[in-house]
Short mmCIF file of C-alpha atoms (C1' of nucleotides) in Angstrom, two decimals:
data_model
loop_
_atom_site.label_atom_id
_atom_site.label_comp_id
_atom_site.label_asym_id
_atom_site.label_seq_id
_atom_site.Cartn_x
_atom_site.Cartn_y
_atom_site.Cartn_z
CA MET A 838 5.50 14.91 -22.36
CA LYS A 839 4.28 15.12 -18.37
CA GLU A 840 4.34 11.30 -18.17
CA ARG A 841 4.18 9.81 -14.66
CA VAL A 842 6.12 6.97 -12.98
CA SER A 843 4.94 4.92 -10.36
CA LEU A 844 5.46 3.51 -7.41
CA LEU A 845 7.08 0.78 -9.15
CA GLY A 846 8.17 2.31 -12.14
CA TYR A 847 10.77 4.02 -9.52
CA ALA A 848 11.52 0.36 -8.17
CA LEU A 849 12.66 -0.25 -11.50
CA LEU A 850 14.40 2.70 -11.93
CA GLY A 851 16.41 2.28 -8.75
CA LEU A 852 17.18 -1.00 -9.06
CA LEU A 853 18.47 -0.04 -12.69
CA ASN A 854 20.49 2.10 -11.48
CA GLN A 855 22.09 0.62 -9.34
CA ARG A 856 22.89 -2.53 -12.34
CA PRO A 857 21.75 -3.24 -15.07
CA GLY A 858 19.45 -6.67 -15.91
CA SER A 859 17.05 -7.95 -17.39
CA GLY A 860 13.12 -7.84 -15.78
CA TYR A 861 13.61 -10.88 -14.74
CA ALA A 862 16.21 -10.21 -12.65
CA LEU A 863 13.91 -7.21 -11.34
CA ARG A 864 11.60 -10.03 -10.84
CA LYS A 865 13.83 -12.64 -8.86
CA MET A 866 15.14 -8.72 -7.14
CA PHE A 867 11.48 -8.66 -5.84
CA ALA A 868 11.11 -11.78 -5.12
CA SER A 869 13.99 -12.38 -3.65
CA THR A 870 14.69 -9.82 -1.96
CA PRO A 871 12.44 -7.35 1.31
CA ILE A 872 13.25 -4.47 -0.94
CA GLY A 873 9.96 -3.71 -0.68
CA THR A 874 7.40 -5.39 -1.80
CA PHE A 875 6.60 -5.60 -4.94
CA SER A 876 4.27 -7.91 -6.92
CA ASP A 877 6.88 -9.60 -8.56
CA SER A 878 4.50 -11.23 -11.54
CA PRO A 879 5.36 -10.22 -15.22
CA GLY A 880 1.89 -8.99 -15.94
CA ALA A 881 3.18 -5.97 -13.78
CA ILE A 882 6.45 -5.70 -14.69
CA TYR A 883 6.97 -6.35 -18.48
CA PRO A 884 4.80 -3.26 -19.00
CA ALA A 885 5.71 -0.84 -16.92
CA LEU A 886 9.77 -2.16 -18.45
CA ARG A 887 7.56 -0.48 -21.36
CA ARG A 888 6.15 2.74 -20.01
CA LEU A 889 9.52 2.92 -19.27
CA GLU A 890 11.35 2.54 -22.14
CA ARG A 891 7.74 5.00 -24.27
CA GLN A 892 8.50 7.17 -21.94
CA GLY A 893 12.15 7.40 -22.54
CA HIS A 894 13.98 7.00 -19.11
CA ILE A 895 15.38 3.91 -20.37
CA ARG A 896 16.51 1.81 -22.66
CA GLY A 897 16.87 -2.29 -23.51
CA ARG A 898 19.24 -3.57 -25.70
CA VAL A 899 19.12 -7.31 -26.79
CA ALA A 900 21.80 -9.40 -25.52
CA GLN A 901 21.87 -12.91 -26.93
CA SER A 902 24.28 -15.07 -23.68
CA ALA A 903 25.00 -18.37 -25.35
CA GLY A 904 21.97 -18.93 -27.93
CA LEU A 905 19.66 -18.15 -24.70
CA ARG A 906 16.25 -16.98 -25.60
CA ARG A 907 16.35 -13.52 -26.10
CA LYS A 908 17.01 -11.36 -22.67
CA GLN A 909 16.79 -7.58 -22.85
CA VAL A 910 19.08 -5.77 -20.56
CA PHE A 911 18.04 -1.95 -19.51
CA GLN A 912 19.59 0.12 -18.27
CA LEU A 913 19.30 4.26 -17.77
CA THR A 914 19.12 6.67 -20.12
CA PRO A 915 20.60 9.63 -19.05
CA ARG A 916 16.28 11.47 -18.66
CA GLY A 917 15.93 8.55 -15.98
CA LYS A 918 19.03 9.49 -14.78
CA ALA A 919 17.31 12.48 -13.74
CA THR A 920 13.98 11.45 -12.92
CA LEU A 921 15.31 9.14 -10.66
CA ARG A 922 16.75 12.22 -9.22
CA GLU A 923 13.76 14.26 -9.29
CA TRP A 924 11.65 11.25 -7.19
CA LEU A 925 15.25 11.45 -4.93
CA GLU A 926 15.94 15.24 -4.03
CA ARG A 927 12.13 15.94 -4.37
CA PRO A 928 11.19 17.51 -0.39
CA LEU A 929 9.11 15.90 1.55
CA LYS A 930 5.74 16.19 2.30
CA ARG A 931 3.94 15.83 5.70
CA GLU A 932 1.34 13.65 3.23
CA ASP A 933 4.70 11.27 1.93
CA VAL A 934 5.17 11.22 6.15
CA VAL A 935 1.16 10.13 6.71
CA ALA A 936 0.47 7.88 3.93
CA GLY A 937 2.72 5.47 4.60
CA LEU A 938 6.51 4.50 5.20
CA LYS A 939 6.39 2.44 1.78
CA GLU A 940 8.03 5.41 -0.53
CA VAL A 941 10.06 7.29 1.66
CA MET A 942 12.41 4.42 3.03
CA LEU A 943 11.62 3.50 -0.98
CA ARG A 944 13.32 6.78 -1.99
CA PHE A 945 16.04 6.04 1.27
CA ALA A 946 18.00 2.74 0.12
CA PHE A 947 18.58 4.61 -3.27
CA THR A 948 19.43 7.13 -1.86
CA ASP A 949 23.36 7.38 -1.33
CA GLU A 950 23.55 5.40 -4.66
CA ALA A 951 22.04 7.51 -7.18
CA ILE A 952 22.66 10.77 -5.82
CA GLY A 953 25.48 10.13 -2.53
CA PRO A 954 25.56 10.29 1.09
CA ALA A 955 24.76 14.68 1.03
CA ALA A 956 21.08 13.84 -0.09
CA SER A 957 20.59 10.66 1.95
CA VAL A 958 21.48 12.68 5.13
CA ARG A 959 19.01 15.64 4.44
CA LEU A 960 16.19 12.85 3.35
CA LEU A 961 16.77 11.86 7.15
CA ARG A 962 16.42 15.09 9.01
CA ASP A 963 12.54 15.73 6.99
CA LEU A 964 11.38 12.62 8.22
CA ALA A 965 13.39 12.80 11.83
CA ARG A 966 11.31 16.88 10.97
CA GLU A 967 7.93 14.93 10.27
CA LEU A 968 8.20 12.94 12.56
CA GLU A 969 8.17 15.49 14.80
CA ALA A 970 5.83 17.64 14.04
CA TYR A 971 3.10 14.74 13.26
CA VAL A 972 3.66 11.79 16.04
CA PRO A 973 2.44 14.65 18.70
CA THR A 974 -0.91 14.61 16.58
CA LEU A 975 -1.39 10.69 16.83
CA HIS A 976 -0.71 11.06 20.62
CA THR A 977 -3.40 14.06 21.10
CA TYR A 978 -6.25 12.08 18.73
CA LEU A 979 -5.62 9.14 21.58
CA ARG A 980 -5.44 11.35 23.89
CA GLU A 981 -8.57 12.49 23.49
CA HIS A 982 -10.38 9.26 21.94
CA ARG A 983 -8.91 6.92 24.84
CA ALA A 984 -12.13 6.27 26.53
CA ALA A 985 -14.63 6.22 23.95
CA MET A 986 -12.73 3.38 21.51
CA PRO A 987 -12.70 -0.07 21.78
CA LEU A 988 -9.95 -1.96 22.94
CA SER A 989 -8.35 -4.07 19.94
CA GLY A 990 -8.46 -0.08 17.72
CA ARG A 991 -6.78 2.13 20.33
CA LEU A 992 -3.96 -0.98 20.91
CA ALA A 993 -4.34 -1.06 16.72
CA LEU A 994 -3.35 2.75 17.35
CA GLU A 995 -1.18 2.54 19.51
CA SER A 996 0.34 0.45 17.81
CA GLY A 997 1.06 2.96 14.95
CA ILE A 998 1.78 5.47 17.61
CA ARG A 999 4.71 3.27 18.55
CA SER A 1000 5.61 2.25 15.23
CA TYR A 1001 6.14 6.21 14.78
CA ASP A 1002 7.93 6.68 17.82
CA ASP A 1003 10.75 4.04 16.92
CA LEU A 1004 10.93 5.11 12.79
CA SER A 1005 11.45 8.36 14.53
CA ARG A 1006 14.30 7.05 16.81
CA TRP A 1007 15.68 4.76 13.85
CA ALA A 1008 16.24 7.69 11.70
CA ALA A 1009 18.44 9.16 14.61
CA ASP A 1010 21.31 6.05 14.82
CA ALA A 1011 21.08 6.69 11.19
CA LEU A 1012 22.11 10.01 10.64
CA VAL A 1013 24.75 9.09 13.59
CA ALA A 1014 25.83 6.16 11.80
CA TYR A 1015 25.55 8.06 8.24
CA HIS A 1016 28.16 10.56 10.60
CA ALA A 1017 30.65 7.85 11.02
CA SER A 1018 29.99 6.83 8.36
CA ALA A 1019 31.67 10.38 7.06
CA ARG A 1020 33.71 10.45 9.57
CA LYS A 1021 35.64 7.09 8.30
CA LYS A 1022 36.12 7.91 5.46
CA GLY A 1023 38.16 11.21 6.41
CA ARG A 1024 40.44 9.05 8.42
CA GLU A 1025 41.16 6.83 5.56
CA ARG A 1026 41.78 10.12 2.86
CA ARG A 1027 44.10 11.91 5.82
CA VAL A 1028 46.71 8.26 5.76
CA ARG A 1029 46.83 7.64 1.99
CA SER A 1030 47.61 10.92 1.35
CA MET B 234 -21.33 -14.79 -5.91
CA LYS B 235 -17.76 -15.57 -5.78
CA GLU B 236 -17.72 -11.16 -6.39
CA ARG B 237 -14.58 -10.57 -3.99
CA VAL B 238 -14.29 -7.05 -2.09
CA SER B 239 -11.42 -4.54 -1.44
CA LEU B 240 -9.42 -3.80 1.55
CA LEU B 241 -11.76 -0.44 1.30
CA GLY B 242 -14.72 -1.74 1.17
CA TYR B 243 -13.88 -4.39 3.80
CA ALA B 244 -13.12 -1.39 5.86
CA LEU B 245 -16.75 0.35 4.95
CA LEU B 246 -17.83 -2.97 6.15
CA GLY B 247 -16.54 -2.66 9.30
CA LEU B 248 -17.12 1.24 9.81
CA LEU B 249 -20.19 0.94 9.70
CA ASN B 250 -20.61 -2.60 11.58
CA GLN B 251 -19.90 -0.05 14.47
CA ARG B 252 -23.10 2.48 13.79
CA PRO B 253 -24.57 3.12 10.15
CA GLY B 254 -23.55 6.02 8.28
CA SER B 255 -23.31 8.20 5.55
CA GLY B 256 -20.66 8.15 2.90
CA TYR B 257 -19.96 11.19 3.07
CA ALA B 258 -19.53 10.87 6.88
CA LEU B 259 -17.23 7.89 6.05
CA ARG B 260 -15.71 10.18 4.36
CA LYS B 261 -15.08 12.51 7.13
CA MET B 262 -13.68 9.56 9.80
CA PHE B 263 -10.95 8.98 6.55
CA ALA B 264 -10.15 11.78 6.37
CA SER B 265 -10.07 12.60 10.53
CA THR B 266 -9.42 9.77 11.98
CA PRO B 267 -5.69 8.06 11.59
CA ILE B 268 -7.41 4.53 11.55
CA GLY B 269 -5.49 3.43 7.80
CA THR B 270 -4.27 5.67 5.31
CA PHE B 271 -7.26 5.48 3.00
CA SER B 272 -9.03 7.77 0.53
CA ASP B 273 -11.42 10.47 1.55
CA SER B 274 -11.70 11.09 -2.41
CA PRO B 275 -14.97 10.78 -3.50
CA GLY B 276 -13.95 8.79 -6.81
CA ALA B 277 -13.54 6.01 -4.27
CA ILE B 278 -15.89 5.78 -1.97
CA TYR B 279 -19.26 6.20 -3.53
CA PRO B 280 -18.39 3.39 -5.94
CA ALA B 281 -17.07 0.60 -3.11
CA LEU B 282 -20.57 1.26 -1.13
CA ARG B 283 -22.66 0.65 -4.56
CA ARG B 284 -20.63 -2.18 -5.31
CA LEU B 285 -21.13 -3.56 -2.04
CA GLU B 286 -25.12 -2.43 -2.28
CA ARG B 287 -25.00 -4.29 -5.19
CA GLN B 288 -23.49 -7.34 -3.36
CA GLY B 289 -25.97 -7.56 -0.78
CA HIS B 290 -23.52 -7.17 2.24
CA ILE B 291 -24.63 -2.99 2.51
CA ARG B 292 -28.60 -1.34 2.52
CA GLY B 293 -29.06 1.88 2.23
CA ARG B 294 -32.18 3.46 2.52
CA VAL B 295 -32.18 7.68 2.25
CA ALA B 296 -32.45 9.42 5.46
CA GLN B 297 -33.46 13.19 3.95
CA SER B 298 -33.34 15.15 8.27
CA ALA B 299 -34.12 18.61 8.46
CA GLY B 300 -35.25 19.21 4.02
CA LEU B 301 -31.16 18.40 3.70
CA ARG B 302 -29.88 17.33 0.02
CA ARG B 303 -31.53 13.10 0.21
CA LYS B 304 -29.07 11.60 2.06
CA GLN B 305 -28.70 7.80 2.44
CA VAL B 306 -28.03 5.98 5.62
CA PHE B 307 -25.69 2.54 4.74
CA GLN B 308 -26.31 -0.01 7.07
CA LEU B 309 -24.62 -3.96 7.13
CA THR B 310 -27.07 -7.06 5.64
CA PRO B 311 -27.10 -10.21 7.46
CA ARG B 312 -24.68 -11.14 4.40
CA GLY B 313 -22.33 -8.38 4.77
CA LYS B 314 -22.12 -9.17 8.05
CA ALA B 315 -20.99 -12.77 7.66
CA THR B 316 -18.75 -11.14 4.79
CA LEU B 317 -17.39 -9.09 7.57
CA ARG B 318 -17.49 -12.16 9.63
CA GLU B 319 -15.45 -14.42 6.93
CA TRP B 320 -12.45 -11.88 6.57
CA LEU B 321 -11.91 -11.02 10.25
CA GLU B 322 -11.95 -14.91 10.73
CA ARG B 323 -9.34 -16.10 7.51
CA PRO B 324 -6.50 -17.71 9.80
CA LEU B 325 -3.23 -15.36 9.16
CA LYS B 326 -1.21 -16.49 7.11
CA ARG B 327 2.73 -15.77 6.80
CA GLU B 328 1.69 -13.36 2.68
CA ASP B 329 -0.67 -10.92 4.83
CA VAL B 330 2.73 -10.37 6.96
CA VAL B 331 5.09 -9.99 4.48
CA ALA B 332 2.90 -7.93 2.33
CA GLY B 333 2.64 -4.92 4.90
CA LEU B 334 0.47 -5.07 8.14
CA LYS B 335 -2.06 -2.65 6.90
CA GLU B 336 -5.17 -4.65 6.24
CA VAL B 337 -3.97 -6.97 9.55
CA MET B 338 -3.80 -4.37 11.82
CA LEU B 339 -7.01 -3.28 10.55
CA ARG B 340 -8.49 -6.43 10.77
CA PHE B 341 -7.04 -6.47 13.92
CA ALA B 342 -9.42 -2.89 14.66
CA PHE B 343 -12.46 -4.27 14.19
CA THR B 344 -12.19 -7.66 16.00
CA ASP B 345 -12.55 -7.37 19.20
CA GLU B 346 -16.86 -5.31 18.99
CA ALA B 347 -18.02 -7.65 15.87
CA ILE B 348 -16.61 -10.54 16.77
CA GLY B 349 -15.44 -11.05 20.48
CA PRO B 350 -12.14 -10.49 21.97
CA ALA B 351 -12.08 -14.34 21.72
CA ALA B 352 -11.28 -13.93 17.94
CA SER B 353 -8.60 -10.60 19.02
CA VAL B 354 -6.69 -13.26 20.82
CA ARG B 355 -6.74 -15.00 18.24
CA LEU B 356 -5.99 -13.07 16.06
CA LEU B 357 -2.78 -11.95 17.99
CA ARG B 358 -1.24 -14.81 19.13
CA ASP B 359 -1.62 -15.95 14.80
CA LEU B 360 0.13 -12.36 14.81
CA ALA B 361 3.05 -13.24 17.16
CA ARG B 362 3.70 -16.36 15.79
CA GLU B 363 4.22 -15.91 12.25
CA LEU B 364 6.38 -12.43 13.38
CA GLU B 365 8.44 -15.05 15.09
CA ALA B 366 8.95 -17.24 11.98
CA TYR B 367 9.78 -13.88 9.79
CA VAL B 368 11.71 -11.60 11.05
CA PRO B 369 14.81 -14.41 12.07
CA THR B 370 14.57 -15.07 7.46
CA LEU B 371 14.73 -10.95 7.84
CA HIS B 372 17.98 -11.02 10.45
CA THR B 373 19.63 -13.35 8.59
CA TYR B 374 19.51 -11.53 5.01
CA LEU B 375 20.87 -8.84 6.53
CA ARG B 376 22.93 -11.08 8.14
CA GLU B 377 24.58 -12.49 5.19
CA HIS B 378 24.10 -9.42 2.15
CA ARG B 379 25.49 -7.20 4.61
CA ALA B 380 29.02 -6.29 3.73
CA ALA B 381 28.00 -6.24 0.53
CA MET B 382 24.73 -3.65 1.07
CA PRO B 383 24.99 0.16 0.66
CA LEU B 384 24.76 1.96 3.87
CA SER B 385 21.36 3.53 2.52
CA GLY B 386 20.72 0.00 1.96
CA ARG B 387 21.35 -1.55 5.09
CA LEU B 388 19.83 1.31 6.52
CA ALA B 389 16.30 1.09 5.68
CA LEU B 390 16.57 -3.16 6.21
CA GLU B 391 17.49 -2.51 8.97
CA SER B 392 14.75 0.35 9.44
CA GLY B 393 12.11 -2.70 8.38
CA ILE B 394 13.59 -5.03 10.70
CA ARG B 395 13.41 -3.61 13.91
CA SER B 396 9.38 -2.80 13.14
CA TYR B 397 8.78 -5.83 12.92
CA ASP B 398 10.59 -6.56 16.22
CA ASP B 399 8.56 -3.36 18.17
CA LEU B 400 5.72 -4.87 17.00
CA SER B 401 6.45 -8.84 17.84
CA ARG B 402 6.75 -6.90 22.00
CA TRP B 403 3.52 -5.04 20.86
CA ALA B 404 2.06 -8.11 20.00
CA ALA B 405 2.63 -9.55 24.00
CA ASP B 406 1.59 -5.87 25.18
CA ALA B 407 -1.43 -6.16 23.48
CA LEU B 408 -2.19 -10.19 24.85
CA VAL B 409 -1.24 -9.12 28.06
CA ALA B 410 -3.50 -5.02 27.63
CA TYR B 411 -6.55 -8.76 26.80
CA HIS B 412 -5.68 -10.66 29.90
CA ALA B 413 -6.20 -7.82 31.82
CA SER B 414 -9.69 -6.69 30.35
CA ALA B 415 -10.16 -10.21 30.34
CA ARG B 416 -9.81 -10.28 34.29
CA LYS B 417 -10.87 -7.02 34.65
CA LYS B 418 -14.95 -7.79 33.61
CA GLY B 419 -14.69 -10.79 35.30
CA ARG B 420 -14.03 -9.51 38.64
CA GLU B 421 -16.69 -7.08 37.94
CA ARG B 422 -19.23 -9.84 37.32
CA ARG B 423 -18.65 -11.50 40.58
CA VAL B 424 -18.56 -7.72 42.27
CA ARG B 425 -22.05 -7.50 40.28
CA SER B 426 -23.30 -10.98 42.18
"C1'" DT C 1060 12.45 -37.84 -20.89
"C1'" DC C 1061 10.33 -34.99 -18.08
"C1'" DT C 1062 11.11 -31.29 -15.12
"C1'" DA C 1063 13.24 -27.03 -13.16
"C1'" DT C 1064 15.10 -22.26 -14.41
"C1'" DC C 1065 15.43 -18.94 -17.45
"C1'" DA C 1066 12.94 -15.11 -20.10
"C1'" DT C 1067 9.27 -13.01 -21.92
"C1'" DG C 1068 4.97 -11.94 -22.55
"C1'" DT C 1069 -0.49 -11.03 -23.89
"C1'" DA C 1070 -5.42 -10.24 -22.38
"C1'" DA C 1071 -9.31 -9.48 -19.43
"C1'" DA C 1072 -11.02 -7.42 -15.41
"C1'" DG C 1073 -11.28 -4.42 -11.43
"C1'" DG C 1074 -10.64 -0.49 -8.65
"C1'" DG C 1075 -8.11 3.45 -7.16
"C1'" DT C 1076 -6.91 8.49 -8.65
"C1'" DT C 1077 -7.65 13.12 -10.18
"C1'" DA C 1078 -10.36 16.26 -12.33
"C1'" DC C 1079 -15.00 17.63 -13.34
"C1'" DA C 1080 -20.56 19.13 -11.35
"C1'" DT C 1081 -23.37 19.30 -8.59
"C1'" DG C 1082 -27.06 21.19 -5.24
"C1'" DA C 1083 -28.61 22.81 -1.00
"C1'" DT C 1084 -28.30 24.96 3.14
"C1'" DT C 1085 -25.90 27.55 7.24
"C1'" DC C 1086 -22.89 31.23 8.93
"C1'" DT C 1087 -20.91 36.03 8.52
"C1'" DA D 894 -24.73 38.32 -0.99
"C1'" DG D 895 -20.60 35.10 -0.70
"C1'" DA D 896 -17.95 31.14 1.58
"C1'" DA D 897 -17.86 27.01 3.56
"C1'" DT D 898 -20.11 22.63 5.38
"C1'" DC D 899 -23.06 18.70 4.35
"C1'" DA D 900 -23.58 15.80 0.15
"C1'" DT D 901 -23.36 12.77 -3.56
"C1'" DG D 902 -21.76 11.57 -8.13
"C1'" DT D 903 -19.05 10.60 -13.44
"C1'" DA D 904 -15.77 9.78 -15.89
"C1'" DA D 905 -11.24 9.42 -18.42
"C1'" DC D 906 -7.01 7.62 -17.13
"C1'" DC D 907 -4.27 4.19 -15.51
"C1'" DC D 908 -1.99 0.62 -12.91
"C1'" DT D 909 -2.28 -4.11 -10.58
"C1'" DT D 910 -3.33 -7.96 -10.11
"C1'" DT D 911 -5.09 -12.77 -12.01
"C1'" DA D 912 -4.64 -15.72 -15.34
"C1'" DC D 913 -3.28 -17.95 -19.89
"C1'" DA D 914 0.47 -18.26 -22.67
"C1'" DT D 915 4.58 -19.96 -25.16
"C1'" DG D 916 9.87 -21.29 -25.97
"C1'" DA D 917 14.84 -22.29 -24.34
"C1'" DT D 918 17.83 -25.19 -22.08
"C1'" DA D 919 19.67 -27.66 -17.63
"C1'" DG D 920 20.03 -31.55 -15.45
"C1'" DA D 921 17.90 -35.33 -12.96
#
DNA sequence: TCTATCATGTAAAGGGTTACATGATTCT
DNA sequence: AGAATCATGTAACCCTTTACATGATAGA
């Protein structure tokens, strides 16, 4: 029962939560949208879908639309929704930021639709907090090793630092966007009433 | 003979090229420097070292320094150097940029010391070119889908776009830094003579 | 009829993660 | 004596990659 879900698995859960679809539709999604960088190979997706189904996170039903080959449309079960929610709500830790932002950004992309803007705001705040703690350590490392580093190594590190700095700024902007969106919704509600 | 080298393998080759060391030293390197995000677990590094050794890319020799436990110090063989060089000189393709910058930045970090600044400059130029081709497609996608995207999805995409834009700027700055460094070297040479 | 697209799968191989295991030395 | 650090490894499991395979329908 303790079976884990891979990052690809969560990506599939998130997409299927937005709208049920076939394995083929999911592959097209990966191939055509810049949502994240996942392989669109059948050898990754179909086994992943079967794992999720075996674990009870999704359920597929055959939909033979107009005499086409059998096509399975998958959707989340209550259990799958709970699993997705648990992942999205998981407190953000330092390692999540250090180990690469791919997973963090994927979580963020799904959060709003899946569990609402309050969770998105929380994630943004957590991200800003972790970045504030982490980025200075990079600056310190650079300051202390700058002289001993080859030029390309130093520049590569500076690139990493810059991208984290930029992400900090993005997080701040995104929080502003969320507040603006909340205010707008509030106004609309008042106008309608 | 067509055996492949994983990204971790190239990272090990690059580090060992800078200075020969033991598996333990490499682990410390991964754990303590922000060079890239690799696992410092023995279960990844020792098997990878053995693979590289089996393929003839590195050679380890036992150095029992002051009665410690046997410690193997690895260094590149000529073949390993050739393999590293081939990887570093490989022309940068669109996919390399789309699939994540981790590998590109790792290559860049090693290039200067391994094969000289001219190759670093070439890599930077290739990177700038690919980014110039790729980033507009992201902007186009955003423009066309903006209205239909949930707020968090849109913001996540914007974050990706911003980070690519920033990387473009970094590449331009890095080129300037290389030219400055080349000029400085030139001056020093003239002064000495 | 042939090609592109829709649609789903399997098999083998390689490699990373996690957990476990061992043993020596140095410092407290 | 015990803890921390140096130092190297193994085994099971899972996932991804790559390559191969099949079959139907729609349009040129």
